[in-house]
């Protein structure tokens, strides 16, 4: 979405109490806007996915069996 009050692209999160809740692309503080202050970006909706590598838990398997 385009935030018309700042000119920045934002990610739409939800509607609540008649307001649109958005946050900056890439993360940041969510804030509310009058719905008239946002517009869809040209090209239609898109979905952005950020994959974060997991952290292994426990002891690594050495393949030697239990001691």
Short mmCIF file of C-alpha atoms in Angstrom, two decimals:
data_model
loop_
_atom_site.label_atom_id
_atom_site.label_comp_id
_atom_site.label_asym_id
_atom_site.label_seq_id
_atom_site.Cartn_x
_atom_site.Cartn_y
_atom_site.Cartn_z
CA UNK A 1 0.00 0.00 0.00
CA UNK A 2 1.05 3.62 -0.44
CA UNK A 3 0.78 5.89 2.62
CA UNK A 4 -0.43 9.15 1.09
CA UNK A 5 0.50 11.12 4.22
CA UNK A 6 4.21 10.27 3.87
CA UNK A 7 4.54 8.96 0.31
CA UNK A 8 6.13 5.75 1.62
CA UNK A 9 5.17 2.17 0.78
CA UNK A 10 3.70 0.35 3.80
CA UNK A 11 2.43 -3.11 4.65
CA UNK A 12 -1.28 -3.29 5.49
CA UNK A 13 -1.83 -5.29 8.69
CA UNK A 14 -5.52 -5.00 9.67
CA UNK A 15 -8.65 -2.89 9.98
CA UNK A 16 -9.78 -1.97 13.49
CA UNK A 17 -12.19 0.64 14.77
CA UNK A 18 -12.55 2.16 11.31
CA UNK A 19 -8.78 2.68 10.95
CA UNK A 20 -6.22 0.96 8.76
CA UNK A 21 -3.18 -0.40 10.61
CA UNK A 22 0.08 -0.36 8.64
CA UNK A 23 3.78 -0.75 9.26
CA UNK A 24 6.88 0.12 7.23
CA UNK A 25 8.08 -2.34 4.59
CA UNK A 26 10.84 -4.40 6.23
CA UNK A 27 9.39 -4.05 9.73
CA UNK A 28 8.92 -1.33 12.26
CA UNK A 29 6.29 0.22 14.45
CA UNK A 30 2.69 -0.39 13.44
CA UNK A 31 0.50 2.71 13.27
CA UNK A 32 -3.04 3.63 12.40
CA UNK A 33 -4.19 5.69 9.43
CA UNK A 34 -7.44 7.01 8.08
CA UNK A 35 -8.41 4.54 5.32
CA UNK A 36 -8.58 7.47 2.86
CA UNK A 37 -4.81 7.95 3.38
CA UNK A 38 -3.77 4.62 1.79
CA UNK A 39 -3.92 3.33 -1.76
CA UNK A 40 -3.04 -0.02 -3.33
CA UNK A 41 0.29 -0.10 -5.15
CA UNK A 42 0.23 -0.45 -8.94
CA UNK A 43 0.27 -4.10 -10.00
CA UNK A 44 -2.05 -5.34 -7.28
CA UNK A 45 -1.43 -7.12 -4.01
CA UNK A 46 1.80 -8.97 -3.35
CA UNK A 47 2.97 -11.24 -0.59
CA UNK A 48 6.41 -10.81 0.90
CA UNK A 49 7.95 -13.70 2.80
CA UNK A 50 11.12 -13.48 4.85
CA UNK A 51 12.72 -16.82 5.71
CA UNK A 52 14.85 -16.86 8.85
CA UNK A 53 17.16 -19.84 9.35
CA UNK A 54 16.30 -21.91 12.40
CA UNK A 55 18.64 -22.49 15.32
CA UNK A 56 19.39 -26.15 16.06
CA UNK A 57 18.42 -27.27 19.54
CA UNK A 58 19.92 -30.03 21.64
CA UNK A 59 23.09 -31.98 21.07
CA UNK A 60 24.18 -32.64 17.50
CA UNK A 61 23.72 -36.23 16.29
CA UNK A 62 27.18 -37.71 15.70
CA UNK A 63 25.79 -40.94 14.31
CA UNK A 64 27.62 -43.00 16.98
CA UNK A 65 24.51 -44.01 18.92
CA UNK A 66 23.65 -43.36 22.57
CA UNK A 67 26.39 -43.59 25.18
#
